[in-house]
Coordinates of N, CA and C in Angstrom, one line a residue:
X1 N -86.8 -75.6 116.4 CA -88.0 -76.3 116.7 C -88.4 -76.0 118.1
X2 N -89.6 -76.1 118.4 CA -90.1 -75.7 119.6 C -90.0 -76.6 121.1
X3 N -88.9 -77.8 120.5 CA -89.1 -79.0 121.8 C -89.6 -79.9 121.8
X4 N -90.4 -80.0 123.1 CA -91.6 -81.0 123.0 C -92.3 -81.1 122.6
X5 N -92.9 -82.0 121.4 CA -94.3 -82.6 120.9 C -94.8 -83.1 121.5
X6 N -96.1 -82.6 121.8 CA -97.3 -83.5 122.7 C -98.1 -84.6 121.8
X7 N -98.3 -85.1 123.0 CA -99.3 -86.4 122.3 C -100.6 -85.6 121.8
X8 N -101.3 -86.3 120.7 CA -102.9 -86.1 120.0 C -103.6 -86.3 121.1
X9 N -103.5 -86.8 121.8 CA -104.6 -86.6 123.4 C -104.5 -85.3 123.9
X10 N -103.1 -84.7 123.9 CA -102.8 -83.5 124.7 C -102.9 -82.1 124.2
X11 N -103.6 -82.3 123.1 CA -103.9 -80.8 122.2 C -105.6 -80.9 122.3
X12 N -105.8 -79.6 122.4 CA -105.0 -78.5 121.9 C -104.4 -78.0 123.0
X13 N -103.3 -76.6 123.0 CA -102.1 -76.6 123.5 C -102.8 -75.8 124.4
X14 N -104.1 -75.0 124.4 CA -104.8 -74.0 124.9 C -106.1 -74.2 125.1
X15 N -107.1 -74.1 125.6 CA -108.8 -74.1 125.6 C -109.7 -73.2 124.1
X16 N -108.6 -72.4 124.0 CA -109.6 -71.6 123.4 C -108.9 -71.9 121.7
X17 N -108.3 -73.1 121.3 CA -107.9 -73.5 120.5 C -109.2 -74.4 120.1
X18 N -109.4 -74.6 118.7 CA -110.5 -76.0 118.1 C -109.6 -77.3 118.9
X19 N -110.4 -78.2 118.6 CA -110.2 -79.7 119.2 C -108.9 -80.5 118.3
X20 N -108.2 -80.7 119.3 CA -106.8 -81.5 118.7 C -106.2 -80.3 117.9
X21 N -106.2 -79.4 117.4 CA -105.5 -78.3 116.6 C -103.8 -78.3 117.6
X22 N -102.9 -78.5 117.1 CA -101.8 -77.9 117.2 C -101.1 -76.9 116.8
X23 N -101.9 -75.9 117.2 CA -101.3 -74.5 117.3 C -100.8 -74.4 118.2
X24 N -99.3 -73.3 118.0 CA -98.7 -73.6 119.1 C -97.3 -73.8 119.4
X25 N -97.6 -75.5 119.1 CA -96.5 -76.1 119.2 C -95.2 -75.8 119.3
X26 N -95.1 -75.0 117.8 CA -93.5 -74.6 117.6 C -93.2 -73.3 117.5
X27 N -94.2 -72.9 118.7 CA -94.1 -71.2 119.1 C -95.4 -70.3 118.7
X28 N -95.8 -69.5 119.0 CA -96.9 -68.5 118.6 C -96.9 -68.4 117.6
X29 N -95.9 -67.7 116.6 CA -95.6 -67.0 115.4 C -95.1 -67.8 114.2
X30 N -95.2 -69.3 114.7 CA -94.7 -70.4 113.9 C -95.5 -70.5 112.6
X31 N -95.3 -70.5 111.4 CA -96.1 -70.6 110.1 C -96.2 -71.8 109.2
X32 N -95.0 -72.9 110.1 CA -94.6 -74.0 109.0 C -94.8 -75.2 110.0
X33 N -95.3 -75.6 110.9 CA -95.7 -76.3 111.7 C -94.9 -77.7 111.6
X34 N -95.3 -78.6 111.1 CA -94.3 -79.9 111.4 C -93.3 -79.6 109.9
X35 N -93.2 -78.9 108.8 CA -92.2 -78.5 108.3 C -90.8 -78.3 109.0
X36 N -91.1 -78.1 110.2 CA -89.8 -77.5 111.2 C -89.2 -79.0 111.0
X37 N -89.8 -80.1 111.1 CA -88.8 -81.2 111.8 C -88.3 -81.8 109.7
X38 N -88.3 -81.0 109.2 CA -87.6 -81.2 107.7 C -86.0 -80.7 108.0
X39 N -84.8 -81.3 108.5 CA -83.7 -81.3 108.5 C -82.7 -81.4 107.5
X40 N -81.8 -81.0 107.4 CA -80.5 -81.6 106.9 C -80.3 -82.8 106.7
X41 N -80.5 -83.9 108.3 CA -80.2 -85.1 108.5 C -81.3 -85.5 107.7
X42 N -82.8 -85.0 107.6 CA -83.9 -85.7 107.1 C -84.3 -86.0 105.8
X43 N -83.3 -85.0 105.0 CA -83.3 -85.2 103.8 C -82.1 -86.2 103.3
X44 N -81.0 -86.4 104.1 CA -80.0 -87.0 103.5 C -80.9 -88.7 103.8
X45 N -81.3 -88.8 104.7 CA -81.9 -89.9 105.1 C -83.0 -90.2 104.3
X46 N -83.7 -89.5 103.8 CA -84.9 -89.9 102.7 C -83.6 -89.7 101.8
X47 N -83.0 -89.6 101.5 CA -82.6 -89.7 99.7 C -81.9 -91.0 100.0
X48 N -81.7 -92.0 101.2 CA -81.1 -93.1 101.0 C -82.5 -94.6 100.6
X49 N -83.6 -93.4 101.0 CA -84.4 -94.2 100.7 C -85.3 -94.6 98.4
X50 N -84.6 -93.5 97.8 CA -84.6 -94.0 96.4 C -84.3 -94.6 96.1
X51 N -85.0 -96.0 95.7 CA -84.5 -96.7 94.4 C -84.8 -96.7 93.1
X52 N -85.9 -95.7 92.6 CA -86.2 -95.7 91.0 C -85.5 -94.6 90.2
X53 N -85.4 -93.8 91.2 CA -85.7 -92.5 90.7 C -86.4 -91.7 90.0
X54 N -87.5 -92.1 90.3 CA -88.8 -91.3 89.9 C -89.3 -90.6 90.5
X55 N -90.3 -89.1 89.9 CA -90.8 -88.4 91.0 C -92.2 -88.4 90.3
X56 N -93.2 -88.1 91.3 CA -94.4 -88.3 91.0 C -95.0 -86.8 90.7
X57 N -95.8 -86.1 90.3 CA -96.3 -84.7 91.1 C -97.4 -84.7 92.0
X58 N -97.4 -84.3 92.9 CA -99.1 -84.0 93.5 C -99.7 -83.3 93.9
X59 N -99.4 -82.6 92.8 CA -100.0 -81.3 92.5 C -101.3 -81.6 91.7
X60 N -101.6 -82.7 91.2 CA -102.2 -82.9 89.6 C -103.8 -83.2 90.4
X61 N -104.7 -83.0 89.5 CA -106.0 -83.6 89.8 C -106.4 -85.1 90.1
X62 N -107.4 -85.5 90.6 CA -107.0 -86.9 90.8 C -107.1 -87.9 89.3
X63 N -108.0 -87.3 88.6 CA -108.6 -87.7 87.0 C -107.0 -88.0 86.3
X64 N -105.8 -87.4 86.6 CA -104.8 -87.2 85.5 C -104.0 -88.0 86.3
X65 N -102.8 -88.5 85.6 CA -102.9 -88.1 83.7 C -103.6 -88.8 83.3
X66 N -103.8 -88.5 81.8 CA -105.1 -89.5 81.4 C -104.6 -89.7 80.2

């Protein structure tokens, strides 16, 4: 991960970036942007958070299922 996260005030990281865009962040060449902060610890920590065991998709249109 690239470090520091700047605050939404403090983007974009450059001038010649669109407004609030965080590009950047987690290096020039970065492709997965706040994916980076998806951990080991972050997943064990959401799976303490199941109680149904259900998964939803959302992938689907909003109309469905029907």
């Amino acid at each position: 991960m690239g470090g520091h996260i700047p605050a939404f005030k403090d983007l974009p990281l450059k001038p010649e970036y669109p407004p609030h865009a965080a590009w950047g962040v987690w290096g020039e060449k970065d492709e997965l942007g706040t994916v980076n902060n998806i951990t080991s610890e972050t997943i064990i920590a959401a799976s303490q958070e199941i109680k149904l065991g259900l998964s939803i998709p959302l992938n689907w249109a909003m109309d469905q299922p029907k």
